[in-house]
Tab-separated table of C-alpha atoms in Angstrom:
chain	number	residue	atom	x	y	z
A	1	UNK	CA	223.606	163.517	102.783
A	2	UNK	CA	226.661	164.122	100.842
A	3	UNK	CA	228.990	161.582	100.414
A	4	UNK	CA	231.729	161.090	98.066
A	5	UNK	CA	230.156	158.133	96.372
A	6	UNK	CA	226.909	157.874	98.284
A	7	UNK	CA	224.864	158.810	101.392
A	8	UNK	CA	222.645	156.827	103.852
A	9	UNK	CA	219.772	158.014	105.856
A	10	UNK	CA	218.165	155.817	108.475
A	11	UNK	CA	215.340	157.160	110.655
A	12	UNK	CA	215.995	157.577	114.383
A	13	UNK	CA	214.175	156.995	117.479
A	14	UNK	CA	211.122	159.008	118.928
A	15	UNK	CA	211.644	161.894	121.060
A	16	UNK	CA	209.427	163.743	123.725
A	17	UNK	CA	207.277	166.623	122.405
A	18	UNK	CA	208.843	170.015	122.594
A	19	UNK	CA	206.720	171.806	125.045
A	20	UNK	CA	206.937	173.362	128.441
A	21	UNK	CA	204.539	175.379	130.644
A	22	UNK	CA	204.414	177.224	133.834
A	23	UNK	CA	201.294	178.357	135.488
A	24	UNK	CA	200.766	182.210	135.743
A	25	UNK	CA	199.403	184.109	138.598
A	26	UNK	CA	195.865	185.232	138.227
A	27	UNK	CA	194.151	188.424	139.935
A	28	UNK	CA	191.966	187.983	142.913
A	29	UNK	CA	188.235	187.163	141.685
A	30	UNK	CA	185.615	189.718	142.817
A	31	UNK	CA	183.693	188.824	146.080
A	32	UNK	CA	180.526	189.603	144.237
A	33	UNK	CA	180.892	187.951	140.919
A	34	UNK	CA	182.948	185.172	139.298
A	35	UNK	CA	185.339	187.051	136.657
A	36	UNK	CA	187.290	185.561	133.816
A	37	UNK	CA	190.794	184.657	135.087
A	38	UNK	CA	193.338	186.590	133.072
A	39	UNK	CA	196.976	185.639	132.371
A	40	UNK	CA	199.257	186.271	129.672
A	41	UNK	CA	200.506	183.583	127.144
A	42	UNK	CA	203.310	183.343	124.811
A	43	UNK	CA	202.811	181.566	121.477
A	44	UNK	CA	205.641	180.086	119.361
A	45	UNK	CA	204.951	179.207	115.823
A	46	UNK	CA	206.421	176.944	113.264
A	47	UNK	CA	205.420	175.576	109.959
A	48	UNK	CA	206.025	172.455	107.722
A	49	UNK	CA	205.806	171.668	104.122
A	50	UNK	CA	204.606	175.143	103.077
A	51	UNK	CA	203.615	175.646	99.407
A	52	UNK	CA	206.276	177.132	97.263
A	53	UNK	CA	205.032	180.127	95.357
A	54	UNK	CA	208.510	181.526	94.133
A	55	UNK	CA	209.845	180.523	90.776
A	56	UNK	CA	213.404	180.409	91.187
A	57	UNK	CA	213.641	180.296	95.066
A	58	UNK	CA	211.447	178.988	98.018
A	59	UNK	CA	208.720	181.064	99.627
A	60	UNK	CA	209.536	183.657	102.116
A	61	UNK	CA	206.962	182.953	104.808
A	62	UNK	CA	205.563	185.418	107.308
A	63	UNK	CA	202.848	184.616	109.871
A	64	UNK	CA	199.849	187.061	110.865
A	65	UNK	CA	198.088	186.682	114.094
A	66	UNK	CA	194.505	187.819	114.100
A	67	UNK	CA	191.869	187.673	116.877
A	68	UNK	CA	188.026	187.832	116.408
A	69	UNK	CA	186.590	190.785	117.873
A	70	UNK	CA	182.679	191.648	117.627
A	71	UNK	CA	182.595	189.123	114.611
A	72	UNK	CA	185.446	190.688	112.637
A	73	UNK	CA	189.003	189.546	112.383
A	74	UNK	CA	191.618	191.942	113.556
A	75	UNK	CA	195.321	191.574	113.028
A	76	UNK	CA	197.213	191.425	116.580
A	77	UNK	CA	200.652	190.838	115.409
A	78	UNK	CA	202.943	189.506	112.663
A	79	UNK	CA	206.180	187.542	112.655
A	80	UNK	CA	209.439	188.347	111.007
A	81	UNK	CA	209.926	187.225	107.397
A	82	UNK	CA	212.103	183.985	106.830
A	83	UNK	CA	213.770	184.082	103.663
A	84	UNK	CA	213.484	180.879	101.248
A	85	UNK	CA	212.322	178.386	103.780
A	86	UNK	CA	209.312	176.054	103.613
A	87	UNK	CA	209.873	174.822	107.136
A	88	UNK	CA	210.229	177.981	109.040
A	89	UNK	CA	210.682	178.310	112.766
A	90	UNK	CA	209.772	181.779	113.725
A	91	UNK	CA	211.717	183.682	116.330
A	92	UNK	CA	208.844	186.025	116.947
A	93	UNK	CA	206.794	185.265	120.105
A	94	UNK	CA	203.249	186.291	120.087
A	95	UNK	CA	201.765	187.529	123.484
A	96	UNK	CA	198.053	187.467	124.001
A	97	UNK	CA	195.757	187.947	127.105
A	98	UNK	CA	194.220	184.534	128.293
A	99	UNK	CA	190.653	184.781	129.671
A	100	UNK	CA	189.721	181.271	130.902
A	101	UNK	CA	185.926	181.742	130.845
A	102	UNK	CA	185.984	183.266	127.270
A	103	UNK	CA	186.024	181.820	123.868
A	104	UNK	CA	188.941	183.744	122.469
A	105	UNK	CA	189.231	182.844	118.585
A	106	UNK	CA	192.441	183.088	116.916
A	107	UNK	CA	193.546	182.787	113.207
A	108	UNK	CA	196.985	182.267	112.056
A	109	UNK	CA	197.524	183.271	108.367
A	110	UNK	CA	200.726	182.490	106.455
A	111	UNK	CA	201.872	184.501	103.732
A	112	UNK	CA	204.729	184.531	101.071
A	113	UNK	CA	206.175	187.982	101.469
A	114	UNK	CA	207.680	189.923	98.570
A	115	UNK	CA	209.239	192.505	100.705
A	116	UNK	CA	206.056	194.822	100.389
A	117	UNK	CA	204.460	196.605	103.286
A	118	UNK	CA	201.156	195.249	102.637
A	119	UNK	CA	201.752	191.472	103.441
A	120	UNK	CA	198.360	189.564	103.499
A	121	UNK	CA	196.779	191.685	100.840
A	122	UNK	CA	197.342	189.596	97.812
A	123	UNK	CA	195.777	186.261	97.405
A	124	UNK	CA	198.526	184.781	95.207
A	125	UNK	CA	200.802	185.269	98.287
A	126	UNK	CA	198.432	183.278	100.816
A	127	UNK	CA	200.032	179.992	101.749
A	128	UNK	CA	197.321	179.071	104.108
A	129	UNK	CA	195.335	179.823	107.360
A	130	UNK	CA	194.341	177.885	110.655
A	131	UNK	CA	191.660	178.785	113.180
A	132	UNK	CA	191.395	177.711	116.904
A	133	UNK	CA	190.902	179.254	120.357
A	134	UNK	CA	193.299	180.381	123.024
A	135	UNK	CA	191.893	178.040	125.473
A	136	UNK	CA	192.750	174.903	123.056
A	137	UNK	CA	196.391	175.966	122.806
A	138	UNK	CA	196.717	176.565	126.519
A	139	UNK	CA	195.024	173.040	127.286
A	140	UNK	CA	197.036	171.148	124.835
A	141	UNK	CA	200.394	173.265	125.281
A	142	UNK	CA	201.249	172.256	121.822
A	143	UNK	CA	198.799	172.288	118.779
A	144	UNK	CA	199.568	171.071	115.265
A	145	UNK	CA	196.935	171.612	112.432
A	146	UNK	CA	196.870	171.592	108.729
A	147	UNK	CA	196.789	174.715	106.758
A	148	UNK	CA	193.698	175.451	104.546
A	149	UNK	CA	193.419	177.608	101.438
A	150	UNK	CA	190.255	179.308	100.513
A	151	UNK	CA	186.829	177.391	100.318
A	152	UNK	CA	188.224	174.746	102.733
A	153	UNK	CA	190.826	173.259	100.317
A	154	UNK	CA	194.020	171.764	101.927
A	155	UNK	CA	197.235	173.724	101.411
A	156	UNK	CA	198.932	170.492	100.299
A	157	UNK	CA	200.779	168.860	103.249
A	158	UNK	CA	201.269	172.110	104.954
A	159	UNK	CA	200.937	172.373	108.705
A	160	UNK	CA	201.270	174.890	111.417
A	161	UNK	CA	202.302	174.246	115.024
A	162	UNK	CA	201.590	176.567	117.865
A	163	UNK	CA	203.275	175.971	121.381
A	164	UNK	CA	201.921	177.938	124.360
A	165	UNK	CA	203.528	178.940	127.725
A	166	UNK	CA	201.737	180.983	130.374
A	167	UNK	CA	203.918	183.776	131.635
A	168	UNK	CA	204.828	183.597	135.429
A	169	UNK	CA	204.569	186.475	137.867
A	170	UNK	CA	208.212	187.384	137.773
A	171	UNK	CA	208.966	188.244	134.188
A	172	UNK	CA	211.814	190.648	134.077
A	173	UNK	CA	214.137	191.239	131.046
A	174	UNK	CA	217.881	190.684	130.495
A	175	UNK	CA	219.855	192.425	127.880
A	176	UNK	CA	222.332	190.251	125.907
A	177	UNK	CA	225.113	191.176	123.439
A	178	UNK	CA	227.205	188.815	121.283
A	179	UNK	CA	230.084	189.031	118.919
A	180	UNK	CA	232.115	186.390	117.092
A	181	UNK	CA	235.688	186.281	115.642
A	182	UNK	CA	237.226	184.492	112.661
A	183	UNK	CA	233.995	182.530	111.608
A	184	UNK	CA	234.384	179.868	108.754
A	185	UNK	CA	233.765	181.283	105.223
A	186	UNK	CA	230.910	179.517	103.675
A	187	UNK	CA	230.378	181.587	100.651
A	188	UNK	CA	232.176	181.346	97.163
A	189	UNK	CA	232.483	184.913	96.072
A	190	UNK	CA	232.046	186.895	99.139
A	191	UNK	CA	232.247	186.284	102.979
A	192	UNK	CA	229.610	184.623	105.261
A	193	UNK	CA	226.493	186.430	106.262
A	194	UNK	CA	226.189	185.066	109.751
A	195	UNK	CA	223.372	185.241	112.437
A	196	UNK	CA	223.018	183.973	115.872
A	197	UNK	CA	220.282	181.780	117.477
A	198	UNK	CA	219.683	181.133	121.328
A	199	UNK	CA	217.812	178.015	122.232
A	200	UNK	CA	216.782	177.014	125.806
A	201	UNK	CA	216.947	173.358	127.142
A	202	UNK	CA	213.657	172.271	128.316
A	203	UNK	CA	212.749	169.903	131.000
A	204	UNK	CA	212.313	167.154	128.539
A	205	UNK	CA	215.692	167.848	126.984
A	206	UNK	CA	214.178	169.298	123.998
A	207	UNK	CA	215.444	172.642	122.547
A	208	UNK	CA	213.232	175.734	121.952
A	209	UNK	CA	214.215	178.799	119.917
A	210	UNK	CA	214.349	181.765	122.157
A	211	UNK	CA	215.992	184.454	119.930
A	212	UNK	CA	217.280	184.973	116.422
A	213	UNK	CA	219.563	188.028	115.698
A	214	UNK	CA	219.855	190.045	112.740
A	215	UNK	CA	222.113	188.885	109.687
A	216	UNK	CA	225.355	190.614	109.436
A	217	UNK	CA	226.369	190.778	105.795
A	218	UNK	CA	229.704	189.737	104.502
A	219	UNK	CA	231.536	189.583	107.875
A	220	UNK	CA	233.552	186.819	109.498
A	221	UNK	CA	234.015	188.909	112.747
A	222	UNK	CA	230.272	190.137	113.329
A	223	UNK	CA	229.013	192.238	116.201
A	224	UNK	CA	225.409	191.698	116.611
A	225	UNK	CA	222.942	194.515	118.117
A	226	UNK	CA	222.240	194.213	121.801
A	227	UNK	CA	218.716	192.885	122.497
A	228	UNK	CA	216.338	192.243	125.404
A	229	UNK	CA	214.809	188.881	126.154
A	230	UNK	CA	212.233	188.108	128.808
A	231	UNK	CA	213.299	185.796	131.555
A	232	UNK	CA	210.125	183.720	130.876
A	233	UNK	CA	211.140	183.249	127.310
A	234	UNK	CA	214.794	182.543	128.121
A	235	UNK	CA	214.499	180.279	130.833
A	236	UNK	CA	210.994	180.148	132.159
A	237	UNK	CA	212.300	182.252	135.002
A	238	UNK	CA	214.669	179.465	136.085
A	239	UNK	CA	218.051	181.218	136.167
A	240	UNK	CA	219.839	177.705	136.126
A	241	UNK	CA	218.150	176.475	132.968
A	242	UNK	CA	220.812	175.640	130.417
A	243	UNK	CA	220.997	177.306	127.235
A	244	UNK	CA	222.626	176.541	123.647
A	245	UNK	CA	224.019	179.216	121.592
A	246	UNK	CA	224.491	178.130	117.714
A	247	UNK	CA	225.804	180.170	114.810
A	248	UNK	CA	224.255	179.656	111.568
A	249	UNK	CA	225.064	180.923	107.971
A	250	UNK	CA	223.049	181.783	104.831
A	251	UNK	CA	222.813	179.071	102.248
A	252	UNK	CA	225.975	178.711	99.989
A	253	UNK	CA	225.918	177.794	96.185
A	254	UNK	CA	227.531	174.579	97.160
A	255	UNK	CA	230.312	172.803	95.338
A	256	UNK	CA	231.052	174.858	92.012
A	257	UNK	CA	233.993	172.837	90.797
A	258	UNK	CA	232.235	170.716	88.341
A	259	UNK	CA	228.957	171.493	87.009
A	260	UNK	CA	228.752	167.821	85.540
A	261	UNK	CA	229.023	166.372	88.911
A	262	UNK	CA	226.196	164.480	90.269
A	263	UNK	CA	226.808	166.315	93.504
A	264	UNK	CA	226.836	169.760	91.924
A	265	UNK	CA	224.480	172.072	93.671
A	266	UNK	CA	222.441	173.879	91.020
A	267	UNK	CA	220.701	176.929	92.426
A	268	UNK	CA	217.643	176.347	90.171
A	269	UNK	CA	217.300	172.641	90.215
A	270	UNK	CA	218.227	169.971	92.609
A	271	UNK	CA	220.752	167.151	91.638
A	272	UNK	CA	219.815	163.678	91.456
A	273	UNK	CA	220.789	162.757	95.126
A	274	UNK	CA	218.573	165.469	96.329
A	275	UNK	CA	215.691	164.504	94.020
A	276	UNK	CA	215.861	160.899	95.185
A	277	UNK	CA	216.388	161.821	98.789
A	278	UNK	CA	213.380	164.219	99.055
A	279	UNK	CA	211.077	161.899	97.081
A	280	UNK	CA	211.647	159.019	99.368
A	281	UNK	CA	212.529	160.548	102.606
A	282	UNK	CA	209.450	162.808	102.624
A	283	UNK	CA	207.266	159.495	102.450
A	284	UNK	CA	209.345	157.726	105.329
A	285	UNK	CA	209.397	160.844	107.594
A	286	UNK	CA	205.513	160.519	108.089
A	287	UNK	CA	206.124	157.278	109.996
A	288	UNK	CA	208.954	158.702	112.158
A	289	UNK	CA	207.582	160.191	115.290
A	290	UNK	CA	210.381	162.930	116.085
A	291	UNK	CA	211.150	163.384	112.278
A	292	UNK	CA	214.993	163.137	113.119
A	293	UNK	CA	217.249	161.238	110.794
A	294	UNK	CA	220.620	159.754	110.983
A	295	UNK	CA	222.564	160.972	107.839
A	296	UNK	CA	225.831	159.161	106.977
A	297	UNK	CA	228.318	159.411	104.309
A	298	UNK	CA	230.750	156.982	102.646
A	299	UNK	CA	233.687	157.067	100.269
A	300	UNK	CA	234.985	160.340	101.082
A	301	UNK	CA	238.179	161.875	102.611
A	302	UNK	CA	236.877	163.922	105.513
A	303	UNK	CA	238.495	166.628	107.901
A	304	UNK	CA	240.590	167.199	109.775
A	305	UNK	CA	243.045	164.561	108.703
A	306	UNK	CA	241.248	163.767	105.359
A	307	UNK	CA	241.425	160.123	105.895
A	308	UNK	CA	238.829	158.023	103.912
A	309	UNK	CA	235.648	157.125	105.603
A	310	UNK	CA	232.851	154.889	104.919
A	311	UNK	CA	230.432	155.858	107.758
A	312	UNK	CA	230.818	159.512	108.763
A	313	UNK	CA	228.059	161.807	109.992
A	314	UNK	CA	227.470	164.487	107.386
A	315	UNK	CA	226.818	166.962	110.029
A	316	UNK	CA	230.394	166.012	111.370
A	317	UNK	CA	229.065	165.384	114.783
A	318	UNK	CA	229.933	161.752	115.651
A	319	UNK	CA	228.079	161.965	118.694
A	320	UNK	CA	224.788	162.922	117.396
A	321	UNK	CA	224.521	162.341	113.554
A	322	UNK	CA	220.739	163.202	113.471
A	323	UNK	CA	219.399	166.012	111.295
A	324	UNK	CA	215.857	167.851	111.874
A	325	UNK	CA	213.742	166.245	109.114
A	326	UNK	CA	214.389	165.602	105.610
A	327	UNK	CA	215.149	169.330	105.016
A	328	UNK	CA	217.780	169.112	107.774
A	329	UNK	CA	219.503	166.136	105.722
A	330	UNK	CA	219.291	168.255	102.624
A	331	UNK	CA	220.918	171.354	104.475
A	332	UNK	CA	223.517	169.016	105.879
A	333	UNK	CA	224.405	167.551	102.520
A	334	UNK	CA	224.897	171.005	100.962
A	335	UNK	CA	227.046	172.069	103.827
A	336	UNK	CA	229.149	169.069	103.944
A	337	UNK	CA	230.081	168.963	100.230
A	338	UNK	CA	232.586	171.859	100.250
A	339	UNK	CA	234.386	170.301	103.261
A	340	UNK	CA	235.193	166.804	102.080
A	341	UNK	CA	237.125	165.265	99.173
A	342	UNK	CA	235.096	162.890	96.961
A	343	UNK	CA	237.135	159.511	96.854
A	344	UNK	CA	236.492	155.766	97.048
A	345	UNK	CA	235.644	153.104	96.851
A	346	UNK	CA	232.087	152.399	97.058
A	347	UNK	CA	232.017	150.248	100.174
A	348	UNK	CA	228.389	149.746	101.405
A	349	UNK	CA	228.821	147.025	104.035
A	350	UNK	CA	230.149	149.440	106.841
A	351	UNK	CA	226.951	151.290	106.482
A	352	UNK	CA	224.619	148.383	106.558
A	353	UNK	CA	226.594	147.011	109.608
A	354	UNK	CA	226.328	150.226	111.451
A	355	UNK	CA	222.540	150.444	111.204
A	356	UNK	CA	222.265	146.864	111.736
A	357	UNK	CA	223.839	147.251	115.292
A	358	UNK	CA	221.189	149.766	116.192
A	359	UNK	CA	218.420	147.593	114.845
A	360	UNK	CA	220.044	144.573	116.795
A	361	UNK	CA	219.870	146.588	120.068
A	362	UNK	CA	216.186	147.345	119.318
A	363	UNK	CA	215.808	143.597	118.659
A	364	UNK	CA	216.888	142.763	122.153
A	365	UNK	CA	214.485	145.129	123.937
A	366	UNK	CA	211.179	143.709	125.218
A	367	UNK	CA	209.098	146.144	123.244
A	368	UNK	CA	211.035	146.015	119.861
A	369	UNK	CA	208.559	148.508	118.339
A	370	UNK	CA	210.887	150.357	116.216
A	371	UNK	CA	211.514	149.355	112.527
A	372	UNK	CA	214.571	150.758	110.657
A	373	UNK	CA	214.787	151.957	107.089
A	374	UNK	CA	218.171	152.454	105.565
A	375	UNK	CA	218.122	154.558	102.423
A	376	UNK	CA	221.436	154.243	100.397
A	377	UNK	CA	222.074	156.734	97.615
A	378	UNK	CA	225.061	155.737	95.378
A	379	UNK	CA	226.641	156.681	92.159
A	380	UNK	CA	228.705	153.658	91.917
A	381	UNK	CA	228.760	149.885	91.778
A	382	UNK	CA	229.388	148.130	95.037
A	383	UNK	CA	233.122	147.235	95.407
A	384	UNK	CA	232.533	145.377	98.600
A	385	UNK	CA	230.209	142.818	97.330
A	386	UNK	CA	231.043	139.919	99.421
A	387	UNK	CA	230.953	141.691	102.696
A	388	UNK	CA	227.752	143.563	101.491
A	389	UNK	CA	226.025	140.369	100.921
A	390	UNK	CA	227.099	139.049	104.345
A	391	UNK	CA	225.718	142.220	106.049
A	392	UNK	CA	222.589	141.930	104.155
A	393	UNK	CA	222.054	138.343	105.265
A	394	UNK	CA	222.548	139.104	108.881
A	395	UNK	CA	220.372	142.345	108.701
A	396	UNK	CA	217.439	139.981	107.360
A	397	UNK	CA	217.020	138.818	110.668
A	398	UNK	CA	216.653	142.405	112.309
A	399	UNK	CA	213.747	145.004	112.317
A	400	UNK	CA	215.258	146.808	109.090
A	401	UNK	CA	214.835	147.309	105.429
A	402	UNK	CA	217.176	148.668	102.828
A	403	UNK	CA	216.475	150.781	99.971
A	404	UNK	CA	219.219	151.498	97.386
A	405	UNK	CA	218.799	154.068	94.687
A	406	UNK	CA	221.486	154.129	92.104
A	407	UNK	CA	222.197	157.649	90.936
A	408	UNK	CA	223.922	158.409	87.338
A	409	UNK	CA	224.622	156.166	84.497
A	410	UNK	CA	226.935	153.600	85.999
A	411	UNK	CA	226.506	149.779	85.455
A	412	UNK	CA	224.222	148.678	88.225
A	413	UNK	CA	223.940	145.061	87.314
A	414	UNK	CA	225.249	143.628	90.547
A	415	UNK	CA	222.798	145.703	92.280
A	416	UNK	CA	219.972	143.437	91.031
A	417	UNK	CA	221.833	140.569	92.943
A	418	UNK	CA	221.469	142.331	96.248
A	419	UNK	CA	217.676	142.931	95.256
A	420	UNK	CA	216.963	139.328	95.269
A	421	UNK	CA	213.844	139.574	93.125
A	422	UNK	CA	215.553	137.064	90.695
A	423	UNK	CA	216.665	134.631	93.256
A	424	UNK	CA	217.538	134.398	96.879
A	425	UNK	CA	220.480	136.394	98.001
A	426	UNK	CA	223.171	134.378	99.816
A	427	UNK	CA	226.131	135.348	101.785
A	428	UNK	CA	229.556	134.174	100.471
A	429	UNK	CA	229.278	131.007	102.540
A	430	UNK	CA	225.858	130.136	101.118
A	431	UNK	CA	223.603	131.169	103.935
A	432	UNK	CA	220.248	132.538	102.518
A	433	UNK	CA	218.587	135.845	103.733
A	434	UNK	CA	215.620	135.273	106.053
A	435	UNK	CA	213.604	137.842	104.360
A	436	UNK	CA	214.078	139.865	101.054
A	437	UNK	CA	214.920	143.210	102.647
A	438	UNK	CA	216.684	145.036	99.758
A	439	UNK	CA	214.888	147.090	97.068
A	440	UNK	CA	217.189	148.635	94.346
A	441	UNK	CA	215.929	151.222	91.769
A	442	UNK	CA	218.181	153.012	89.165
A	443	UNK	CA	217.136	156.715	89.375
A	444	UNK	CA	217.596	157.089	85.666
A	445	UNK	CA	214.412	154.989	85.195
A	446	UNK	CA	212.362	157.554	87.052
A	447	UNK	CA	214.295	160.828	85.763
A	448	UNK	CA	211.323	162.214	83.848
A	449	UNK	CA	208.564	160.854	86.209
A	450	UNK	CA	207.261	162.423	89.224
A	451	UNK	CA	208.808	162.140	92.623
A	452	UNK	CA	205.727	160.148	93.841
A	453	UNK	CA	206.432	157.390	91.131
A	454	UNK	CA	209.791	156.896	92.526
A	455	UNK	CA	208.693	156.638	96.099
A	456	UNK	CA	205.898	154.399	95.295
A	457	UNK	CA	208.473	151.994	93.548
A	458	UNK	CA	211.051	151.864	96.207
A	459	UNK	CA	208.638	151.727	99.043
A	460	UNK	CA	206.317	149.204	97.589
A	461	UNK	CA	207.909	146.171	99.318
A	462	UNK	CA	208.451	147.780	102.713
A	463	UNK	CA	205.048	146.904	104.403
A	464	UNK	CA	205.319	143.259	103.295
A	465	UNK	CA	208.882	143.105	104.760
A	466	UNK	CA	207.628	144.763	107.936
A	467	UNK	CA	204.820	142.068	108.324
A	468	UNK	CA	207.262	139.277	107.611
A	469	UNK	CA	209.767	140.409	110.282
A	470	UNK	CA	206.973	140.554	112.929
A	471	UNK	CA	205.771	137.169	111.744
A	472	UNK	CA	209.337	135.597	112.182
A	473	UNK	CA	209.681	137.346	115.408
A	474	UNK	CA	206.855	135.125	116.999
A	475	UNK	CA	209.234	132.005	116.317
A	476	UNK	CA	212.584	133.646	115.904
A	477	UNK	CA	215.091	131.444	113.749
A	478	UNK	CA	218.685	131.749	114.550
A	479	UNK	CA	220.720	134.229	112.675
A	480	UNK	CA	224.086	132.777	111.017
A	481	UNK	CA	227.146	134.000	112.708
A	482	UNK	CA	229.344	136.553	110.929
A	483	UNK	CA	232.631	135.476	109.644
A	484	UNK	CA	234.502	138.313	110.904
A	485	UNK	CA	234.569	139.501	114.593
A	486	UNK	CA	234.756	143.178	113.595
A	487	UNK	CA	231.190	143.072	112.096
A	488	UNK	CA	229.672	141.017	114.908
A	489	UNK	CA	226.051	141.582	115.598
A	490	UNK	CA	225.110	138.795	117.751
A	491	UNK	CA	221.867	136.785	117.266
A	492	UNK	CA	218.421	137.957	118.116
A	493	UNK	CA	217.060	136.705	121.316
């Protein structure tokens, strides 16, 4: 979340699981004996939080699919290699025969490929494995399990997700060809290296990767090779099912204009914004059901008119500011930086007010089961202190907490006032907060500490804040009315 002077990242609402299935046709059983029912099943694989085995870059993962036959593991197929990605979504679709009455054991092994033909032959490249049966995947449609190293040791937080779909009887193919013209140039010393992805829209409105083309190097008007894709994969044999076509690009080196900038993207080491974001975000995302995060920026001039904004979506999509996981926020941050002009001032109140409106809507629902955490990363002292205090007082009546991480060496004395640890924070008119919902930490205090230490410090008060909110909710006090109509949130009911 790049912002000229800061960034904010509140978690989003839960979403339905990404899975769809259609029943396949089975051959007629024998009249003399009950035979195993056979159908073909497509398996799609993705991974999260893979171990990083590379020194300067991230791991280049590849998945091998093995099936047990007569007590031996036999390789059935393998995926493509995805470069420098610890959260890969593989385009390769594994197809296996499914016999209902048989126990068909599968093993998925993930390796960090070094571009050699013998992937899977070196222990140092092994990122983890998972075993299950075809029946388990077909029954659950979506299976997520941890990856294990040798001797039953967990591969860190690494997980693998397998989604199954039975192939219907009418499974023809279509041949597609795409080209593009005048794409945006994302690289500094050369042209972009574009590739294209096709997603289908499932019945639950989730998106499923169908196909990923090859990368066309150094070309802003690429012509991709024609390819074939099955109707089952493309649209579950439903010709009217919607598709989304998206163009992506290889990673850029980021903003090279000032290597001393706090926003400078160093190819060998993340900047302080990224360190703080990942340290705190990776903890928070475990409690978010759909792992989608709204990512907002403030204090920058943004395209197309380059007017100053204090609550813009860093993916430049005002209708959907959510990013896929913390890694998605990181990628949006890196992509956003070259497109904006860092400006000022450091006004925090608009971001707090925007998130508070979402929390207020949740407050009015009967369930009120969602709690929001606003993470603000800023390298400057707050310049709209009065409005920020007012916004925090009103937000203290809502299901939300605010974490502020000060990046850089600025004088953050005023931030301690917002924290409220040394006294009760009050609005300019004297109204006190209902709950202490702000935690401020200067990143420089944890510069040489582990990411875990930073996350533990900034998140230490959140459980108590959540308990206090639901305690007050039983006998809801009245929220003080805002002093400006523009920032009105209303009172909780």
